[in-house]
CSV table of C-alpha atoms and ligand atoms in Angstrom, one decimal:
chain,number,residue,atom,x,y,z
A,2,UNK,CA,-0.2,-17.6,9.1
A,3,UNK,CA,3.3,-19.0,8.3
A,4,UNK,CA,6.8,-18.3,9.4
A,5,UNK,CA,9.9,-18.2,7.2
A,6,UNK,CA,10.9,-21.7,8.6
A,7,UNK,CA,7.4,-23.0,7.7
A,8,UNK,CA,7.7,-21.8,4.1
A,9,UNK,CA,11.2,-23.2,3.7
A,10,UNK,CA,10.0,-26.6,5.1
A,11,UNK,CA,6.9,-26.6,2.9
A,12,UNK,CA,9.1,-25.9,-0.1
A,13,UNK,CA,11.4,-28.8,0.7
A,14,UNK,CA,8.4,-31.2,1.1
A,15,UNK,CA,7.4,-30.4,-2.4
A,16,UNK,CA,10.5,-29.7,-4.4
A,17,UNK,CA,14.0,-31.3,-4.5
A,18,UNK,CA,16.2,-28.2,-4.7
A,19,UNK,CA,17.5,-25.9,-1.9
A,20,UNK,CA,15.5,-22.7,-2.2
A,21,UNK,CA,16.4,-19.1,-2.1
A,22,UNK,CA,14.5,-17.3,0.7
A,23,UNK,CA,13.1,-13.8,0.6
A,24,UNK,CA,11.0,-11.8,3.1
A,25,UNK,CA,8.8,-9.0,1.8
A,26,UNK,CA,7.1,-6.4,4.0
A,27,UNK,CA,3.8,-4.8,4.1
A,28,UNK,CA,3.5,-1.0,4.8
A,29,UNK,CA,1.7,1.6,6.7
A,30,UNK,CA,1.3,5.1,5.2
A,31,UNK,CA,1.5,7.9,7.7
A,32,UNK,CA,0.0,10.5,5.4
A,33,UNK,CA,-0.3,11.3,1.6
A,34,UNK,CA,-3.2,9.2,0.5
A,35,UNK,CA,-4.2,8.9,-3.1
A,36,UNK,CA,-1.5,11.4,-4.0
A,37,UNK,CA,0.9,8.9,-5.5
A,38,UNK,CA,-0.9,8.5,-8.9
A,39,UNK,CA,-1.1,12.3,-9.0
A,40,UNK,CA,2.7,12.5,-8.9
A,41,UNK,CA,2.6,13.9,-5.4
A,42,UNK,CA,4.1,13.1,-2.0
A,43,UNK,CA,3.6,10.1,0.3
A,44,UNK,CA,5.1,9.1,3.7
A,45,UNK,CA,5.0,5.3,4.0
A,46,UNK,CA,7.0,2.9,6.1
A,47,UNK,CA,7.6,-0.8,5.8
A,48,UNK,CA,6.3,-2.9,8.8
A,49,UNK,CA,6.9,-6.2,10.4
A,50,UNK,CA,4.1,-8.0,8.6
A,51,UNK,CA,5.7,-10.3,6.1
A,52,UNK,CA,5.2,-12.5,3.1
A,53,UNK,CA,8.0,-15.2,3.0
A,54,UNK,CA,9.1,-16.8,-0.3
A,55,UNK,CA,11.1,-19.9,-1.0
A,56,UNK,CA,12.0,-20.3,-4.7
A,57,UNK,CA,14.3,-22.1,-7.0
A,58,UNK,CA,14.9,-22.7,-10.7
A,59,UNK,CA,13.7,-26.1,-11.8
A,60,UNK,CA,15.5,-26.5,-15.2
A,61,UNK,CA,12.2,-26.8,-17.2
A,62,UNK,CA,10.0,-24.2,-18.9
A,63,UNK,CA,7.2,-24.6,-16.3
A,64,UNK,CA,6.4,-22.8,-13.1
A,65,UNK,CA,4.9,-24.5,-10.1
A,66,UNK,CA,3.6,-22.0,-7.5
A,67,UNK,CA,2.0,-22.8,-4.1
A,68,UNK,CA,0.3,-20.2,-2.0
A,69,UNK,CA,0.5,-21.7,1.5
A,70,UNK,CA,-1.8,-19.3,3.3
A,71,UNK,CA,-4.7,-20.2,1.0
A,72,UNK,CA,-3.6,-23.7,0.1
A,73,UNK,CA,-3.8,-23.1,-3.7
A,74,UNK,CA,-1.5,-24.2,-6.5
A,75,UNK,CA,-0.9,-22.6,-9.9
A,76,UNK,CA,1.1,-24.2,-12.7
A,77,UNK,CA,1.8,-22.7,-16.1
A,78,UNK,CA,4.4,-22.6,-18.9
A,79,UNK,CA,6.6,-19.6,-19.3
A,80,UNK,CA,5.6,-19.1,-23.0
A,81,UNK,CA,1.9,-19.3,-22.1
A,82,UNK,CA,1.4,-16.7,-19.4
A,83,UNK,CA,-2.3,-15.8,-19.2
A,84,UNK,CA,-4.5,-14.1,-16.6
A,85,UNK,CA,-6.0,-16.5,-14.0
A,86,UNK,CA,-9.0,-16.3,-11.7
A,87,UNK,CA,-6.5,-16.7,-8.8
A,88,UNK,CA,-5.7,-13.1,-8.0
A,89,UNK,CA,-2.4,-13.9,-6.3
A,90,UNK,CA,-1.1,-15.8,-9.3
A,91,UNK,CA,-1.6,-12.8,-11.5
A,92,UNK,CA,0.6,-10.6,-9.4
A,93,UNK,CA,3.4,-13.1,-9.8
A,94,UNK,CA,2.9,-13.9,-13.5
A,95,UNK,CA,2.7,-10.2,-14.3
A,96,UNK,CA,6.3,-9.8,-12.9
A,97,UNK,CA,7.5,-12.7,-15.1
A,98,UNK,CA,5.8,-11.3,-18.1
A,99,UNK,CA,7.4,-7.8,-17.6
A,100,UNK,CA,10.8,-9.4,-17.4
A,101,UNK,CA,10.3,-11.5,-20.5
A,102,UNK,CA,9.1,-8.4,-22.4
A,103,UNK,CA,12.4,-6.8,-21.4
A,104,UNK,CA,14.2,-9.7,-23.1
A,105,UNK,CA,15.2,-11.6,-20.0
A,106,UNK,CA,15.4,-15.4,-20.7
A,107,UNK,CA,13.8,-17.1,-17.7
A,108,UNK,CA,13.6,-20.7,-16.7
A,109,UNK,CA,10.8,-22.5,-14.8
A,110,UNK,CA,10.5,-21.6,-11.2
A,111,UNK,CA,9.2,-23.6,-8.2
A,112,UNK,CA,7.8,-21.3,-5.5
A,113,UNK,CA,6.1,-21.6,-2.1
A,114,UNK,CA,5.0,-18.4,-0.3
A,115,UNK,CA,3.0,-17.3,2.7
A,116,UNK,CA,3.3,-15.3,5.8
A,117,UNK,CA,1.6,-13.1,8.4
A,118,UNK,CA,0.6,-10.1,6.3
A,119,UNK,CA,-3.2,-9.8,6.4
A,120,UNK,CA,-4.8,-9.7,2.9
A,121,UNK,CA,-7.2,-7.0,2.0
A,122,UNK,CA,-6.6,-5.0,5.2
A,123,UNK,CA,-4.8,-2.1,3.4
A,124,UNK,CA,-1.3,-3.1,4.3
A,125,UNK,CA,-0.4,-3.8,0.7
A,126,UNK,CA,-0.1,-7.6,0.6
A,127,UNK,CA,-0.2,-7.4,-3.2
A,128,UNK,CA,2.8,-5.0,-3.4
A,129,UNK,CA,4.7,-7.3,-1.0
A,130,UNK,CA,3.9,-10.2,-3.3
A,131,UNK,CA,5.2,-8.3,-6.3
A,132,UNK,CA,8.3,-6.8,-4.6
A,133,UNK,CA,9.3,-10.0,-2.8
A,134,UNK,CA,8.9,-12.1,-6.0
A,135,UNK,CA,10.7,-9.6,-8.2
A,136,UNK,CA,13.6,-9.4,-5.8
A,137,UNK,CA,13.8,-13.2,-5.6
A,138,UNK,CA,13.8,-13.6,-9.4
A,139,UNK,CA,16.5,-11.0,-9.8
A,140,UNK,CA,18.6,-12.8,-7.3
A,141,UNK,CA,18.0,-16.3,-8.8
A,142,UNK,CA,18.8,-15.1,-12.3
A,143,UNK,CA,21.5,-12.7,-11.4
A,144,UNK,CA,19.7,-9.7,-12.9
A,145,UNK,CA,21.4,-6.5,-11.8
A,146,UNK,CA,18.3,-4.3,-11.4
A,147,UNK,CA,18.3,-1.3,-9.1
A,148,UNK,CA,15.4,-1.3,-6.6
A,149,UNK,CA,13.6,1.7,-8.1
A,150,UNK,CA,13.5,-0.2,-11.4
A,151,UNK,CA,11.9,-3.1,-9.6
A,152,UNK,CA,9.3,-0.9,-8.1
A,153,UNK,CA,8.5,0.6,-11.5
A,154,UNK,CA,8.4,-2.9,-13.0
A,155,UNK,CA,6.0,-4.1,-10.3
A,156,UNK,CA,3.8,-1.1,-10.9
A,157,UNK,CA,3.7,-1.7,-14.7
A,158,UNK,CA,2.8,-5.3,-14.0
A,159,UNK,CA,-0.1,-4.1,-11.9
A,160,UNK,CA,-1.3,-1.8,-14.6
A,161,UNK,CA,-0.8,-4.1,-17.6
A,162,UNK,CA,-1.4,-7.6,-16.3
A,163,UNK,CA,-3.4,-7.3,-13.1
A,164,UNK,CA,-5.4,-4.4,-14.4
A,165,UNK,CA,-5.1,-2.0,-11.5
A,166,UNK,CA,-4.1,1.6,-12.2
A,167,UNK,CA,-2.2,2.0,-8.9
A,168,UNK,CA,0.5,4.5,-7.9
A,169,UNK,CA,4.0,3.5,-7.0
A,170,UNK,CA,3.9,4.0,-3.2
A,171,UNK,CA,3.3,0.5,-2.1
A,172,UNK,CA,5.9,-1.2,-4.2
A,173,UNK,CA,8.4,1.5,-3.3
A,174,UNK,CA,7.7,1.3,0.4
A,175,UNK,CA,8.1,-2.5,0.5
A,176,UNK,CA,11.5,-2.2,-1.4
A,177,UNK,CA,13.0,0.9,0.3
A,178,UNK,CA,11.8,0.6,3.9
A,179,UNK,CA,14.2,1.2,6.7
A,180,UNK,CA,13.9,0.4,10.4
A,181,UNK,CA,12.5,3.3,12.5
A,182,UNK,CA,12.1,5.5,9.4
A,183,UNK,CA,9.4,6.6,7.1
A,184,UNK,CA,10.1,7.4,3.5
A,185,UNK,CA,9.2,10.8,2.2
A,186,UNK,CA,8.8,9.9,-1.5
A,187,UNK,CA,8.3,12.3,-4.3
A,188,UNK,CA,6.3,10.2,-6.7
A,189,UNK,CA,7.2,12.5,-9.6
A,190,UNK,CA,11.0,12.2,-9.5
A,191,UNK,CA,11.1,9.1,-7.2
A,192,UNK,CA,13.5,11.1,-5.1
A,193,UNK,CA,13.2,10.2,-1.4
A,194,UNK,CA,14.4,11.0,2.0
A,195,UNK,CA,14.2,9.0,5.3
A,196,UNK,CA,12.3,10.6,8.1
A,197,UNK,CA,12.9,9.4,11.7
A,198,UNK,CA,9.7,8.2,13.3
A,199,UNK,CA,10.3,9.4,16.8
A,200,UNK,CA,6.8,9.3,18.2
A,201,UNK,CA,7.8,9.7,21.9
A,202,UNK,CA,5.1,8.5,24.2
A,203,UNK,CA,2.9,7.5,21.2
A,204,UNK,CA,2.8,4.5,19.0
A,205,UNK,CA,1.2,3.4,15.7
A,206,UNK,CA,-1.7,1.1,16.0
A,207,UNK,CA,-3.8,-0.4,13.2
A,208,UNK,CA,-7.4,-1.2,13.8
A,209,UNK,CA,-8.8,-3.6,11.2
A,210,UNK,CA,-12.5,-3.0,10.3
A,211,UNK,CA,-12.6,-6.4,8.8
A,212,UNK,CA,-14.6,-5.2,5.9
A,213,UNK,CA,-13.6,-4.9,2.3
A,214,UNK,CA,-16.3,-3.4,0.2
A,215,UNK,CA,-16.8,-4.5,-3.4
A,216,UNK,CA,-16.7,-0.9,-4.6
A,217,UNK,CA,-12.9,-0.6,-3.9
A,218,UNK,CA,-11.4,-1.3,-7.3
A,219,UNK,CA,-14.0,0.4,-9.5
A,220,UNK,CA,-14.0,3.5,-7.2
A,221,UNK,CA,-10.2,3.6,-7.3
A,222,UNK,CA,-10.3,3.7,-11.1
A,223,UNK,CA,-12.9,6.4,-10.9
A,224,UNK,CA,-10.7,8.6,-8.7
A,225,UNK,CA,-7.8,8.1,-11.1
A,226,UNK,CA,-10.0,9.3,-14.0
A,227,UNK,CA,-11.5,12.2,-12.0
A,228,UNK,CA,-8.1,13.5,-11.2
A,229,UNK,CA,-7.1,13.2,-14.9
A,230,UNK,CA,-10.2,15.2,-15.8
A,231,UNK,CA,-9.1,17.9,-13.4
A,232,UNK,CA,-5.7,18.0,-15.1
A,233,UNK,CA,-7.3,18.3,-18.5
A,234,UNK,CA,-9.5,21.2,-17.3
A,235,UNK,CA,-6.5,23.1,-15.8
A,236,UNK,CA,-4.5,22.5,-19.0
A,237,UNK,CA,-7.0,24.6,-20.9
A,238,UNK,CA,-5.6,27.7,-19.2
A,239,UNK,CA,-2.2,26.3,-18.1
A,240,UNK,CA,-1.0,24.0,-20.9
A,241,UNK,CA,2.4,23.4,-19.2
A,242,UNK,CA,0.7,21.4,-16.4
A,243,UNK,CA,1.2,17.7,-16.6
A,244,UNK,CA,-0.3,16.4,-13.4
A,245,UNK,CA,-2.0,17.7,-10.2
A,246,UNK,CA,1.5,18.0,-8.8
A,247,UNK,CA,2.1,21.0,-11.0
A,248,UNK,CA,-1.1,22.7,-10.1
A,249,UNK,CA,-1.3,25.5,-7.5
A,250,UNK,CA,-4.5,26.2,-5.5
A,251,UNK,CA,-4.8,29.5,-7.4
A,252,UNK,CA,-4.6,27.7,-10.8
A,253,UNK,CA,-7.2,25.2,-9.6
A,254,UNK,CA,-9.5,28.0,-8.5
A,255,UNK,CA,-9.0,29.8,-11.8
A,256,UNK,CA,-9.9,26.6,-13.7
A,257,UNK,CA,-12.9,25.8,-11.5
A,258,UNK,CA,-15.5,26.7,-14.1
A,259,UNK,CA,-13.9,24.3,-16.6
A,260,UNK,CA,-14.6,21.2,-14.4
A,261,UNK,CA,-17.5,19.7,-12.5
A,262,UNK,CA,-18.0,20.5,-8.8
A,263,UNK,CA,-17.1,16.9,-8.0
A,264,UNK,CA,-13.8,16.9,-9.9
A,265,UNK,CA,-12.9,20.3,-8.3
A,266,UNK,CA,-13.5,18.7,-4.9
A,267,UNK,CA,-11.3,15.7,-5.6
A,268,UNK,CA,-8.5,17.8,-7.0
A,269,UNK,CA,-8.6,20.2,-4.1
A,270,UNK,CA,-8.3,17.3,-1.6
A,271,UNK,CA,-5.1,16.1,-3.5
A,272,UNK,CA,-3.5,19.6,-3.5
A,273,UNK,CA,-4.2,19.9,0.3
A,274,UNK,CA,-3.0,16.4,1.0
A,275,UNK,CA,0.3,17.0,-0.6
A,276,UNK,CA,0.7,20.0,1.7
A,277,UNK,CA,-0.1,17.9,4.7
A,278,UNK,CA,2.8,15.5,3.9
A,279,UNK,CA,5.3,18.4,4.3
A,280,UNK,CA,3.5,19.5,7.4
A,281,UNK,CA,3.6,16.0,8.9
A,282,UNK,CA,7.4,15.8,8.3
A,283,UNK,CA,7.8,19.1,10.2
A,284,UNK,CA,5.7,17.7,13.1
A,285,UNK,CA,7.8,14.6,13.2
A,286,UNK,CA,11.1,16.5,13.3
A,287,UNK,CA,9.7,18.7,16.1
A,288,UNK,CA,8.3,15.7,17.9
A,289,UNK,CA,4.9,17.3,18.0
A,290,UNK,CA,2.5,14.3,18.1
A,291,UNK,CA,-0.7,16.2,18.9
A,292,UNK,CA,-0.1,18.4,15.8
A,293,UNK,CA,0.6,15.3,13.6
A,294,UNK,CA,-2.5,13.7,15.0
A,295,UNK,CA,-4.6,16.7,13.9
A,296,UNK,CA,-3.2,16.3,10.4
A,297,UNK,CA,-4.3,12.6,10.4
A,298,UNK,CA,-7.8,13.6,11.4
A,299,UNK,CA,-8.0,16.2,8.7
A,300,UNK,CA,-6.8,13.7,6.1
A,301,UNK,CA,-9.5,11.4,7.2
A,302,UNK,CA,-12.2,14.1,6.8
A,303,UNK,CA,-10.9,14.8,3.3
A,304,UNK,CA,-10.9,11.1,2.3
A,305,UNK,CA,-14.3,10.6,3.7
A,306,UNK,CA,-16.2,13.8,2.6
A,307,UNK,CA,-14.3,15.2,-0.3
A,308,UNK,CA,-12.5,12.3,-1.9
A,309,UNK,CA,-15.2,9.9,-0.8
A,310,UNK,CA,-13.2,6.7,-0.4
A,311,UNK,CA,-14.1,5.9,3.2
A,312,UNK,CA,-17.0,3.8,4.5
A,313,UNK,CA,-19.3,3.7,7.5
A,314,UNK,CA,-17.1,1.2,9.3
A,315,UNK,CA,-13.8,3.1,9.0
A,316,UNK,CA,-15.5,6.5,9.7
A,317,UNK,CA,-16.9,5.0,12.9
A,318,UNK,CA,-13.5,3.7,14.0
A,319,UNK,CA,-12.0,7.2,13.4
A,320,UNK,CA,-14.9,8.8,15.4
A,321,UNK,CA,-14.1,6.5,18.3
A,322,UNK,CA,-10.5,7.6,18.1
A,323,UNK,CA,-11.6,11.3,18.1
A,324,UNK,CA,-13.6,10.7,21.2
A,325,UNK,CA,-10.7,9.1,23.1
A,326,UNK,CA,-8.3,11.5,24.9
A,327,UNK,CA,-5.3,9.1,24.5
A,328,UNK,CA,-5.5,9.2,20.7
A,329,UNK,CA,-3.6,12.0,19.0
A,330,UNK,CA,-5.0,11.2,15.5
A,331,UNK,CA,-6.4,8.6,13.2
A,332,UNK,CA,-7.5,8.0,9.7
A,333,UNK,CA,-8.4,5.4,7.2
A,334,UNK,CA,-5.4,4.0,5.4
A,335,UNK,CA,-4.7,2.9,1.8
A,336,UNK,CA,-7.1,2.7,-1.1
A,337,UNK,CA,-10.3,2.8,1.1
A,338,UNK,CA,-13.7,1.2,1.4
A,339,UNK,CA,-12.6,-0.9,4.4
A,340,UNK,CA,-9.3,-2.2,5.7
A,341,UNK,CA,-7.5,-0.6,8.6
A,342,UNK,CA,-7.5,2.7,10.4
A,343,UNK,CA,-4.1,4.1,11.4
A,344,UNK,CA,-4.1,5.4,14.9
A,345,UNK,CA,-1.4,7.5,16.8
A,346,UNK,CA,-2.1,6.4,20.4
A,347,UNK,CA,-0.4,7.4,23.6
A,348,UNK,CA,1.2,4.1,24.8
A,349,UNK,CA,-0.3,4.3,28.3
A,350,UNK,CA,-3.8,4.6,26.8
A,351,UNK,CA,-3.6,2.0,24.2
A,352,UNK,CA,-5.3,-0.8,26.0
A,353,UNK,CA,-8.1,1.3,27.2
A,354,UNK,CA,-8.7,2.7,23.7
A,355,UNK,CA,-8.6,-0.8,22.2
A,356,UNK,CA,-11.1,-2.1,24.6
A,357,UNK,CA,-13.6,0.7,24.1
A,358,UNK,CA,-13.2,0.8,20.3
A,359,UNK,CA,-13.7,-2.9,19.9
A,360,UNK,CA,-16.7,-2.9,22.2
A,361,UNK,CA,-18.4,0.0,20.4
A,362,UNK,CA,-17.5,-1.3,17.0
A,363,UNK,CA,-19.0,-4.7,17.8
A,364,UNK,CA,-22.1,-3.0,19.2
A,365,UNK,CA,-22.6,-1.0,16.0
A,366,UNK,CA,-21.7,-3.5,13.3
A,367,UNK,CA,-21.6,-6.9,15.0
A,368,UNK,CA,-18.0,-7.3,13.7
A,369,UNK,CA,-15.0,-8.1,15.8
A,370,UNK,CA,-12.3,-5.5,14.9
A,371,UNK,CA,-8.8,-6.8,15.1
A,372,UNK,CA,-5.7,-4.8,16.0
A,373,UNK,CA,-2.1,-4.9,15.0
A,374,UNK,CA,0.7,-3.2,16.8
A,375,UNK,CA,3.3,-2.6,14.1
A,376,UNK,CA,7.1,-2.1,14.2
A,377,UNK,CA,8.7,-0.1,11.4
A,378,UNK,CA,11.4,-2.4,10.0
A,379,UNK,CA,13.9,-2.8,7.1
A,380,UNK,CA,12.2,-3.5,3.8
A,381,UNK,CA,12.1,-6.5,1.5
A,382,UNK,CA,15.3,-8.6,1.5
A,383,UNK,CA,16.9,-11.8,0.4
A,384,UNK,CA,17.4,-13.7,3.7
B,420,GLA,C1,-3.5,1.7,-2.9
B,420,GLA,C2,-2.6,1.9,-4.1
B,420,GLA,C3,-1.5,2.9,-3.9
B,420,GLA,C4,-2.1,4.3,-3.4
B,420,GLA,C5,-3.1,4.0,-2.3
B,420,GLA,C6,-3.9,5.2,-1.9
B,420,GLA,O1,-2.8,1.2,-1.8
B,420,GLA,O2,-2.0,0.7,-4.4
B,420,GLA,O3,-0.8,3.1,-5.1
B,420,GLA,O4,-2.8,4.9,-4.5
B,420,GLA,O5,-4.1,3.0,-2.6
B,420,GLA,O6,-3.0,6.2,-1.3
């Protein structure tokens, strides 16, 4: 856990220059899960869990990185960027590699980073790492890149250097977040609209299952592939279709025989989840939290039974939310197989729910769940 001041001070202990400071945000996603890589809709918001960066050019061709939260260093030459077994370093080097591939002449960089954004809890610490670093580099080297280009660059870097076939939601949310608003993002056109998060008597609460199952990254790749199989099957009858975004329920039904039962089930979840994003926006504009909550529960059921990316621990946390009268809705959030559940809780009932949920969770799994009350804040910025 480090503050912006800590990171700035740690930088100045190690390096002689005055650093540029950047703060990058994590995100929650209200609804629209696993829809982004299917060119669908998502509804994320950037939150007050940060990674802070202090960075400067060092006039050489070498980079010196220090990850303060884990106390690790990584040094390399700009013309010899290679994958490392330090995951965090790959996210950063991938950004530099993308820029060099675009013909940007970089110089060596000294960097210290760290913050209060939990890692592996489903709040997108990796996208914050990419977004904050990319914005910092652009500012250092005076590169005039619009933010949506940075989001795309970070996504490409995840695909090509880190090796994760992610969608664009997390990078986009970190870079485009706005206080008090969610972003309704169309992942096909990258068109977006801000949606006021007036939750009335309710607030967003994250419950961290504190588990992160091994399966997460291979299952993510499997889901990407299963959806692609679904698209290929639909294309046999509807060749104009390019992604699940273009597929109607009727078309999916008509193509059902051309795909396996499992692939049909995955695709159906995606089509319905896109619909739920529009419905959730309507609930927010009407201030109807009970109805929004029901959508969250339904999404969880879909993620758990149809898309099969949940796990016993997050299922259990959502069941506890279902049993509590003060919780309008809850669901697992992010890629799945652990991490946090997102809960829409009546403010007056929050403490009671937390107490019961943590007690029952501990009884069932012997794990102390953690909670985070999150504020929706402006996205990643140079400070
Ligand atoms: C991860 C990915 C995102 C998105 C979510 C699931 O967070 O990085 O692109 O696919 O999972 O909605």
